Amino acid sequence: STQSTWGSFWFLAPMAAILGLTPETLNDEQRASFRIMQQTFLTPGHHWFLNDSCLLRYLISYQWKLEKSIKQMRETLEWRAENNVDHISWAEVADSNVQGGICRVGRDLENRPVVILKPRYLDSSNQDRCVRLLIYTLEMAVFSMDMNRGIDAQKMVVMVDFTDFSMRNSPPVALIKSMVRVLQSHFTERLVHLVFLDAPFWFNMTYHLVSPFIDSRTKQKIHFYSGSKRAQNISKYIHPSQFETAYGGQLVWTYNHAAYSAEQVAFEQGIRAQQHAAMNPQAPAGSGSAPPPTGSSTATATTASNTDGTVNHPPPQEGEGGWWSGGKSEM
């Protein structure tokens, strides 16, 4: 079954396990910057969001420039507090996703979560709610990551499906910028691939105009796929059993709001139970939140769902097969 965070709550895992490396693998300058980040942020009573893995991601994203890394980390902590990210819930955003505009569906070849955005189904009349829905989905994608396999496993694939896209149902540019800014600035180094499917002509043109200003490392993560080879290209990163038949995959899956809602609620209950157990190790069994769920089924998918709210398939076998927002970091 798909691996998840159960059994070793990720923000309390030892550094060697969550990073897949130790400070000894860094050069002297990097190690010094890393230690300063630890001294700055890992103080008694620090926010649970902060750990060695988090600090390392920000240093990598800002190319080991210490002052910029510290500045952005502080901005992210302020942003999380201002937006109450720690307490965001499906109950708050469910009404914004009645048609399935943003969902977690499947895993890539490295067992990382896949987030799919379908702009035609977003209610762009309320931009704040759309951004809130994105934050929730990204936050849940992070909780569904396998935090014991190294820093490369702590990332996600984001696919943007422009099928049936038109200027009539096009999200405002301001909304797109806000979404990219959230991913780039506050989910730093969480993106492994950003895939645009059937992007309209104007979108491709915009990208080509700004691409010279995108750093090469970020540019390698961005892909545009369309036409008859779309499924073949997606399969480079995601096994066909993990992406929808609409894209040429094998996953028979249709968004069902009630079923997806039940999965999200169950996953949240599991997260809260893990948080309660981690923060209250002496608490008697059965106290606090409900125990992690054992999974549920959905009538609109051909297989059972995971406790992390994604569709469950056997893991692929080995061998199977804001850039415009002016930000300085790499995604």
mmCIF file of C-alpha atoms in Angstrom:
data_model
loop_
_atom_site.group_PDB
_atom_site.id
_atom_site.type_symbol
_atom_site.label_atom_id
_atom_site.label_comp_id
_atom_site.label_asym_id
_atom_site.label_seq_id
_atom_site.Cartn_x
_atom_site.Cartn_y
_atom_site.Cartn_z
ATOM 1 C CA SER A 1 0.000 0.000 0.000
ATOM 2 C CA THR A 2 1.028 3.603 -0.460
ATOM 3 C CA GLN A 3 3.332 4.822 2.280
ATOM 4 C CA SER A 4 2.218 7.744 4.419
ATOM 5 C CA THR A 5 3.158 9.616 7.562
ATOM 6 C CA TRP A 6 1.599 7.141 9.997
ATOM 7 C CA GLY A 7 3.884 5.591 12.586
ATOM 8 C CA SER A 8 6.557 8.305 12.593
ATOM 9 C CA PHE A 9 5.100 11.775 12.705
ATOM 10 C CA TRP A 10 7.347 13.602 10.295
ATOM 11 C CA PHE A 11 8.163 16.822 12.133
ATOM 12 C CA LEU A 12 9.642 14.842 15.045
ATOM 13 C CA ALA A 13 11.756 12.487 12.897
ATOM 14 C CA PRO A 14 15.545 12.612 13.346
ATOM 15 C CA MET A 15 17.506 14.662 10.843
ATOM 16 C CA ALA A 16 19.356 11.729 9.269
ATOM 17 C CA ALA A 17 16.059 10.042 8.471
ATOM 18 C CA ILE A 18 14.137 13.022 7.103
ATOM 19 C CA LEU A 19 17.016 14.456 5.080
ATOM 20 C CA GLY A 20 18.786 11.354 3.900
ATOM 21 C CA LEU A 21 22.015 13.215 4.703
ATOM 22 C CA THR A 22 23.933 14.696 7.622
ATOM 23 C CA PRO A 23 25.778 18.005 8.104
ATOM 24 C CA GLU A 24 28.979 16.131 7.263
ATOM 25 C CA THR A 25 27.851 15.922 3.619
ATOM 26 C CA LEU A 26 27.785 19.732 3.378
ATOM 27 C CA ASN A 27 30.826 21.875 2.699
ATOM 28 C CA ASP A 28 32.129 24.155 5.445
ATOM 29 C CA GLU A 29 30.240 27.242 4.262
ATOM 30 C CA GLN A 30 26.968 25.357 3.890
ATOM 31 C CA ARG A 31 27.369 23.689 7.257
ATOM 32 C CA ALA A 32 27.962 27.075 8.904
ATOM 33 C CA SER A 33 24.821 28.516 7.278
ATOM 34 C CA PHE A 34 22.836 25.485 8.327
ATOM 35 C CA ARG A 35 23.977 25.838 11.943
ATOM 36 C CA ILE A 36 23.031 29.518 11.984
ATOM 37 C CA MET A 37 19.573 28.639 10.666
ATOM 38 C CA GLN A 38 19.232 26.073 13.459
ATOM 39 C CA GLN A 39 20.312 28.571 16.113
ATOM 40 C CA THR A 40 17.952 31.190 14.699
ATOM 41 C CA PHE A 41 14.798 29.091 14.374
ATOM 42 C CA LEU A 42 15.096 25.864 16.390
ATOM 43 C CA THR A 43 14.737 27.603 19.745
ATOM 44 C CA PRO A 44 12.774 26.155 22.698
ATOM 45 C CA GLY A 45 9.073 26.100 21.921
ATOM 46 C CA HIS A 46 9.617 26.751 18.211
ATOM 47 C CA HIS A 47 6.803 26.269 15.705
ATOM 48 C CA TRP A 48 6.272 22.614 14.739
ATOM 49 C CA PHE A 49 6.641 23.602 11.054
ATOM 50 C CA LEU A 50 10.347 24.203 11.683
ATOM 51 C CA ASN A 51 12.795 21.315 11.504
ATOM 52 C CA ASP A 52 16.128 20.509 9.896
ATOM 53 C CA SER A 53 14.489 19.459 6.659
ATOM 54 C CA CYS A 54 12.561 22.724 6.421
ATOM 55 C CA LEU A 55 15.675 24.811 7.081
ATOM 56 C CA LEU A 56 17.623 22.919 4.446
ATOM 57 C CA ARG A 57 14.898 23.420 1.825
ATOM 58 C CA TYR A 58 14.995 27.180 2.267
ATOM 59 C CA LEU A 59 18.786 27.278 2.052
ATOM 60 C CA ILE A 60 18.722 25.194 -1.123
ATOM 61 C CA SER A 61 15.957 27.293 -2.653
ATOM 62 C CA TYR A 62 17.821 30.541 -2.023
ATOM 63 C CA GLN A 63 21.100 29.037 -3.211
ATOM 64 C CA TRP A 64 22.598 29.016 0.293
ATOM 65 C CA LYS A 65 22.298 32.780 0.679
ATOM 66 C CA LEU A 66 21.802 32.964 4.423
ATOM 67 C CA GLU A 67 20.201 36.403 4.799
ATOM 68 C CA LYS A 68 17.643 35.712 2.057
ATOM 69 C CA SER A 69 16.857 32.292 3.508
ATOM 70 C CA ILE A 70 16.268 33.726 6.997
ATOM 71 C CA LYS A 71 14.161 36.566 5.613
ATOM 72 C CA GLN A 72 11.915 34.244 3.599
ATOM 73 C CA MET A 73 11.577 31.783 6.464
ATOM 74 C CA ARG A 74 10.344 34.576 8.726
ATOM 75 C CA GLU A 75 7.944 35.753 6.036
ATOM 76 C CA THR A 76 6.584 32.226 5.684
ATOM 77 C CA LEU A 77 6.046 31.908 9.437
ATOM 78 C CA GLU A 78 4.221 35.248 9.439
ATOM 79 C CA TRP A 79 2.176 34.163 6.415
ATOM 80 C CA ARG A 80 1.208 30.896 8.100
ATOM 81 C CA ALA A 81 0.094 32.768 11.225
ATOM 82 C CA GLU A 82 -1.828 35.441 9.313
ATOM 83 C CA ASN A 83 -3.605 32.815 7.205
ATOM 84 C CA ASN A 84 -4.162 30.388 10.098
ATOM 85 C CA VAL A 85 -2.644 27.621 7.974
ATOM 86 C CA ASP A 86 -2.172 25.299 10.947
ATOM 87 C CA HIS A 87 -5.928 25.059 11.419
ATOM 88 C CA ILE A 88 -7.154 25.056 7.836
ATOM 89 C CA SER A 89 -9.723 22.314 7.282
ATOM 90 C CA TRP A 90 -11.784 20.732 4.551
ATOM 91 C CA ALA A 91 -14.947 22.076 6.163
ATOM 92 C CA GLU A 92 -13.668 25.571 5.434
ATOM 93 C CA VAL A 93 -12.841 25.031 1.743
ATOM 94 C CA ALA A 94 -15.240 22.266 0.655
ATOM 95 C CA ASP A 95 -17.777 24.628 -0.900
ATOM 96 C CA SER A 96 -15.016 26.032 -3.134
ATOM 97 C CA ASN A 97 -14.317 22.633 -4.666
ATOM 98 C CA VAL A 98 -17.738 21.312 -5.592
ATOM 99 C CA GLN A 99 -16.589 20.536 -9.149
ATOM 100 C CA GLY A 100 -13.087 19.354 -8.260
ATOM 101 C CA GLY A 101 -11.014 22.338 -9.351
ATOM 102 C CA ILE A 102 -8.049 21.313 -7.156
ATOM 103 C CA CYS A 103 -7.517 17.724 -5.987
ATOM 104 C CA ARG A 104 -4.906 15.221 -4.891
ATOM 105 C CA VAL A 105 -5.074 12.216 -7.204
ATOM 106 C CA GLY A 106 -2.426 9.499 -7.370
ATOM 107 C CA ARG A 107 1.335 9.323 -6.850
ATOM 108 C CA ASP A 108 4.366 9.690 -9.089
ATOM 109 C CA LEU A 109 6.968 6.988 -9.718
ATOM 110 C CA GLU A 110 8.781 7.976 -6.510
ATOM 111 C CA ASN A 111 5.566 7.772 -4.443
ATOM 112 C CA ARG A 112 5.204 11.546 -4.182
ATOM 113 C CA PRO A 113 1.685 13.066 -4.201
ATOM 114 C CA VAL A 114 0.173 14.544 -7.351
ATOM 115 C CA VAL A 115 -1.971 17.688 -7.185
ATOM 116 C CA ILE A 116 -4.189 18.465 -10.181
ATOM 117 C CA LEU A 117 -5.609 21.909 -10.952
ATOM 118 C CA LYS A 118 -8.455 22.296 -13.447
ATOM 119 C CA PRO A 119 -8.923 26.055 -13.957
ATOM 120 C CA ARG A 120 -12.277 25.613 -15.723
ATOM 121 C CA TYR A 121 -13.761 24.332 -12.446
ATOM 122 C CA LEU A 122 -12.459 27.097 -10.188
ATOM 123 C CA ASP A 123 -14.860 29.752 -8.980
ATOM 124 C CA SER A 124 -12.664 32.709 -9.829
ATOM 125 C CA SER A 125 -15.358 35.149 -8.662
ATOM 126 C CA ASN A 126 -13.949 34.624 -5.157
ATOM 127 C CA GLN A 127 -10.183 34.644 -5.534
ATOM 128 C CA ASP A 128 -9.453 34.416 -1.830
ATOM 129 C CA ARG A 129 -11.405 31.162 -1.548
ATOM 130 C CA CYS A 130 -9.553 29.702 -4.535
ATOM 131 C CA VAL A 131 -6.199 30.511 -2.956
ATOM 132 C CA ARG A 132 -7.416 29.087 0.351
ATOM 133 C CA LEU A 133 -8.396 25.850 -1.406
ATOM 134 C CA LEU A 134 -4.932 25.636 -2.962
ATOM 135 C CA ILE A 135 -3.264 26.175 0.420
ATOM 136 C CA TYR A 136 -5.365 23.414 1.961
ATOM 137 C CA THR A 137 -4.597 20.969 -0.850
ATOM 138 C CA LEU A 138 -0.861 21.681 -0.779
ATOM 139 C CA GLU A 139 -0.805 21.378 3.011
ATOM 140 C CA MET A 140 -2.536 18.001 2.872
ATOM 141 C CA ALA A 141 -0.176 16.892 0.094
ATOM 142 C CA VAL A 142 2.760 17.672 2.412
ATOM 143 C CA PHE A 143 1.212 15.607 5.203
ATOM 144 C CA SER A 144 0.794 12.686 2.783
ATOM 145 C CA MET A 145 4.508 12.631 1.891
ATOM 146 C CA ASP A 146 6.866 9.883 3.004
ATOM 147 C CA MET A 147 9.175 11.802 5.329
ATOM 148 C CA ASN A 148 11.525 8.888 5.954
ATOM 149 C CA ARG A 149 13.017 8.558 2.483
ATOM 150 C CA GLY A 150 15.107 11.706 2.154
ATOM 151 C CA ILE A 151 14.458 15.251 1.031
ATOM 152 C CA ASP A 152 13.681 14.349 -2.602
ATOM 153 C CA ALA A 153 10.680 12.333 -1.406
ATOM 154 C CA GLN A 154 9.308 15.422 0.364
ATOM 155 C CA LYS A 155 8.055 16.983 -2.873
ATOM 156 C CA MET A 156 5.004 16.865 -5.098
ATOM 157 C CA VAL A 157 3.962 16.961 -8.739
ATOM 158 C CA VAL A 158 1.539 19.706 -9.761
ATOM 159 C CA MET A 159 -0.416 19.265 -12.998
ATOM 160 C CA VAL A 160 -2.513 22.047 -14.547
ATOM 161 C CA ASP A 161 -5.167 20.726 -16.937
ATOM 162 C CA PHE A 162 -6.310 23.336 -19.468
ATOM 163 C CA THR A 163 -8.863 21.042 -21.152
ATOM 164 C CA ASP A 164 -11.947 23.002 -22.304
ATOM 165 C CA PHE A 165 -10.212 26.178 -21.230
ATOM 166 C CA SER A 166 -11.434 29.456 -22.715
ATOM 167 C CA MET A 167 -11.199 33.147 -21.969
ATOM 168 C CA ARG A 168 -14.739 32.918 -20.594
ATOM 169 C CA ASN A 169 -13.712 30.532 -17.805
ATOM 170 C CA SER A 170 -10.162 31.817 -17.488
ATOM 171 C CA PRO A 171 -8.999 32.666 -13.935
ATOM 172 C CA PRO A 172 -7.853 36.289 -13.576
ATOM 173 C CA VAL A 173 -4.122 36.860 -13.937
ATOM 174 C CA ALA A 174 -4.053 38.155 -10.349
ATOM 175 C CA LEU A 175 -5.398 34.812 -9.105
ATOM 176 C CA ILE A 176 -2.802 32.847 -11.071
ATOM 177 C CA LYS A 177 -0.041 35.039 -9.683
ATOM 178 C CA SER A 178 -1.305 34.574 -6.132
ATOM 179 C CA MET A 179 -1.362 30.811 -6.532
ATOM 180 C CA VAL A 180 2.144 30.698 -7.973
ATOM 181 C CA ARG A 181 3.386 32.963 -5.174
ATOM 182 C CA VAL A 182 1.976 30.619 -2.529
ATOM 183 C CA LEU A 183 3.708 27.617 -4.088
ATOM 184 C CA GLN A 184 6.977 29.418 -4.711
ATOM 185 C CA SER A 185 7.378 31.416 -1.506
ATOM 186 C CA HIS A 186 5.685 29.309 1.154
ATOM 187 C CA PHE A 187 5.940 25.731 -0.105
ATOM 188 C CA THR A 188 9.578 26.196 -0.903
ATOM 189 C CA GLU A 189 11.380 23.308 -2.628
ATOM 190 C CA ARG A 190 8.209 21.224 -2.555
ATOM 191 C CA LEU A 191 7.777 21.102 -6.334
ATOM 192 C CA VAL A 192 9.450 18.356 -8.345
ATOM 193 C CA HIS A 193 7.476 18.797 -11.597
ATOM 194 C CA LEU A 194 5.028 21.429 -12.836
ATOM 195 C CA VAL A 195 3.138 19.991 -15.812
ATOM 196 C CA PHE A 196 0.867 22.067 -18.063
ATOM 197 C CA LEU A 197 -1.563 19.992 -20.140
ATOM 198 C CA ASP A 198 -3.048 21.416 -23.352
ATOM 199 C CA ALA A 199 -2.036 24.970 -22.465
ATOM 200 C CA PRO A 200 -3.650 27.621 -24.718
ATOM 201 C CA PHE A 201 -1.560 29.532 -27.217
ATOM 202 C CA TRP A 202 -1.426 32.750 -25.202
ATOM 203 C CA PHE A 203 -0.173 30.869 -22.147
ATOM 204 C CA ASN A 204 2.633 29.266 -24.128
ATOM 205 C CA MET A 205 3.589 32.642 -25.561
ATOM 206 C CA THR A 206 3.676 34.222 -22.108
ATOM 207 C CA TYR A 207 5.942 31.472 -20.849
ATOM 208 C CA HIS A 208 8.367 31.830 -23.748
ATOM 209 C CA LEU A 209 8.583 35.564 -23.105
ATOM 210 C CA VAL A 210 9.506 35.166 -19.458
ATOM 211 C CA SER A 211 11.499 31.928 -19.680
ATOM 212 C CA PRO A 212 14.852 33.707 -20.202
ATOM 213 C CA PHE A 213 14.440 35.143 -16.703
ATOM 214 C CA ILE A 214 13.749 31.780 -15.048
ATOM 215 C CA ASP A 215 16.703 30.082 -13.408
ATOM 216 C CA SER A 216 17.739 26.836 -15.094
ATOM 217 C CA ARG A 217 16.957 24.654 -12.074
ATOM 218 C CA THR A 218 13.330 25.812 -11.955
ATOM 219 C CA LYS A 219 13.005 25.643 -15.732
ATOM 220 C CA GLN A 220 13.884 21.944 -15.655
ATOM 221 C CA LYS A 221 10.775 21.324 -13.528
ATOM 222 C CA ILE A 222 8.337 22.916 -16.011
ATOM 223 C CA HIS A 223 6.818 20.817 -18.800
ATOM 224 C CA PHE A 224 4.223 21.485 -21.506
ATOM 225 C CA TYR A 225 2.425 18.422 -22.906
ATOM 226 C CA SER A 226 -0.402 18.123 -25.399
ATOM 227 C CA GLY A 227 -1.607 16.013 -28.283
ATOM 228 C CA SER A 228 -1.091 12.331 -28.961
ATOM 229 C CA LYS A 229 2.128 12.033 -26.924
ATOM 230 C CA ARG A 230 0.634 13.514 -23.764
ATOM 231 C CA ALA A 231 0.234 10.153 -21.977
ATOM 232 C CA GLN A 232 3.692 9.007 -23.034
ATOM 233 C CA ASN A 233 5.239 12.166 -21.581
ATOM 234 C CA ILE A 234 3.251 12.033 -18.322
ATOM 235 C CA SER A 235 4.384 8.415 -17.916
ATOM 236 C CA LYS A 236 7.961 9.638 -17.539
ATOM 237 C CA TYR A 237 7.000 10.782 -14.041
ATOM 238 C CA ILE A 238 3.704 9.062 -13.174
ATOM 239 C CA HIS A 239 2.745 5.430 -13.730
ATOM 240 C CA PRO A 240 -0.345 5.073 -15.986
ATOM 241 C CA SER A 241 -2.220 3.432 -13.111
ATOM 242 C CA GLN A 242 -1.891 6.734 -11.220
ATOM 243 C CA PHE A 243 -3.322 9.207 -13.755
ATOM 244 C CA GLU A 244 -6.754 9.499 -15.284
ATOM 245 C CA THR A 245 -7.956 7.874 -18.483
ATOM 246 C CA ALA A 246 -8.772 11.403 -19.678
ATOM 247 C CA TYR A 247 -5.007 11.930 -19.985
ATOM 248 C CA GLY A 248 -4.340 8.510 -21.493
ATOM 249 C CA GLY A 249 -3.722 6.762 -18.173
ATOM 250 C CA GLN A 250 -5.400 3.714 -16.636
ATOM 251 C CA LEU A 251 -7.055 5.330 -13.620
ATOM 252 C CA VAL A 252 -10.845 5.323 -13.964
ATOM 253 C CA TRP A 253 -11.666 8.204 -11.671
ATOM 254 C CA THR A 254 -14.369 10.858 -11.694
ATOM 255 C CA TYR A 255 -14.580 13.574 -9.090
ATOM 256 C CA ASN A 256 -17.363 12.906 -6.619
ATOM 257 C CA HIS A 257 -17.670 15.701 -4.095
ATOM 258 C CA ALA A 258 -19.262 13.617 -1.333
ATOM 259 C CA ALA A 259 -16.712 10.793 -1.632
ATOM 260 C CA TYR A 260 -13.737 13.144 -1.874
ATOM 261 C CA SER A 261 -15.035 15.114 1.117
ATOM 262 C CA ALA A 262 -15.270 11.947 3.214
ATOM 263 C CA GLU A 263 -11.672 11.075 2.325
ATOM 264 C CA GLN A 264 -10.391 14.508 3.301
ATOM 265 C CA VAL A 265 -12.217 14.468 6.641
ATOM 266 C CA ALA A 266 -10.877 10.990 7.431
ATOM 267 C CA PHE A 267 -7.344 12.052 6.553
ATOM 268 C CA GLU A 268 -7.602 15.138 8.751
ATOM 269 C CA GLN A 269 -8.745 13.002 11.678
ATOM 270 C CA GLY A 270 -5.655 10.870 11.251
ATOM 271 C CA ILE A 271 -3.401 13.923 11.177
ATOM 272 C CA ARG A 272 -4.958 15.350 14.343
ATOM 273 C CA ALA A 273 -4.569 12.000 16.090
ATOM 274 C CA GLN A 274 -0.898 11.848 15.139
ATOM 275 C CA GLN A 275 -0.346 15.434 16.277
ATOM 276 C CA HIS A 276 -2.064 14.745 19.597
ATOM 277 C CA ALA A 277 -0.040 11.571 20.187
ATOM 278 C CA ALA A 278 3.240 13.251 19.244
ATOM 279 C CA MET A 279 2.674 16.262 21.464
ATOM 280 C CA ASN A 280 1.167 14.263 24.350
ATOM 281 C CA PRO A 281 3.203 11.049 24.552
ATOM 282 C CA GLN A 282 1.866 10.238 28.047
ATOM 283 C CA ALA A 283 -1.796 10.601 27.072
ATOM 284 C CA PRO A 284 -3.832 7.422 27.597
ATOM 285 C CA ALA A 285 -4.969 5.488 24.558
ATOM 286 C CA GLY A 286 -8.230 6.756 23.154
ATOM 287 C CA SER A 287 -7.832 10.305 24.469
ATOM 288 C CA GLY A 288 -7.919 13.313 22.187
ATOM 289 C CA SER A 289 -8.572 12.857 18.489
ATOM 290 C CA ALA A 290 -9.891 9.726 16.844
ATOM 291 C CA PRO A 291 -7.342 7.133 15.691
ATOM 292 C CA PRO A 292 -6.114 7.178 12.081
ATOM 293 C CA PRO A 293 -8.755 5.818 9.700
ATOM 294 C CA THR A 294 -8.255 2.498 7.955
ATOM 295 C CA GLY A 295 -9.364 3.766 4.567
ATOM 296 C CA SER A 296 -12.590 4.074 2.641
ATOM 297 C CA SER A 297 -13.918 3.225 -0.765
ATOM 298 C CA THR A 298 -15.393 5.508 -3.368
ATOM 299 C CA ALA A 299 -17.952 4.510 -5.944
ATOM 300 C CA THR A 300 -16.379 6.680 -8.603
ATOM 301 C CA ALA A 301 -12.971 5.017 -8.536
ATOM 302 C CA THR A 302 -12.070 1.449 -9.454
ATOM 303 C CA THR A 303 -9.922 0.931 -6.350
ATOM 304 C CA ALA A 304 -9.973 1.763 -2.650
ATOM 305 C CA SER A 305 -8.720 5.050 -1.294
ATOM 306 C CA ASN A 306 -5.790 5.532 1.074
ATOM 307 C CA THR A 307 -5.873 7.056 4.526
ATOM 308 C CA ASP A 308 -4.127 10.040 2.952
ATOM 309 C CA GLY A 309 -7.168 10.739 0.761
ATOM 310 C CA THR A 310 -5.586 9.634 -2.512
ATOM 311 C CA VAL A 311 -6.496 6.710 -4.729
ATOM 312 C CA ASN A 312 -4.729 3.493 -3.742
ATOM 313 C CA HIS A 313 -2.859 1.313 -6.255
ATOM 314 C CA PRO A 314 0.063 -1.072 -5.906
ATOM 315 C CA PRO A 315 3.221 1.051 -5.960
ATOM 316 C CA PRO A 316 4.958 1.079 -9.376
ATOM 317 C CA GLN A 317 7.747 -1.432 -9.705
ATOM 318 C CA GLU A 318 11.308 -0.323 -10.216
ATOM 319 C CA GLY A 319 11.922 0.539 -13.855
ATOM 320 C CA GLU A 320 8.293 1.337 -14.671
ATOM 321 C CA GLY A 321 7.665 3.731 -16.309
ATOM 322 C CA GLY A 322 5.387 32.261 -10.085
ATOM 323 C CA TRP A 323 7.921 32.017 -12.480
ATOM 324 C CA TRP A 324 6.108 35.198 -13.582
ATOM 325 C CA SER A 325 5.672 36.588 -10.059
ATOM 326 C CA GLY A 326 9.210 37.947 -9.827
ATOM 327 C CA GLY A 327 10.221 35.764 -6.871
ATOM 328 C CA LYS A 328 13.858 34.986 -6.282
ATOM 329 C CA SER A 329 13.553 31.470 -4.978
ATOM 330 C CA GLU A 330 13.445 28.202 -6.854
ATOM 331 C CA MET A 331 10.263 26.137 -6.646
#
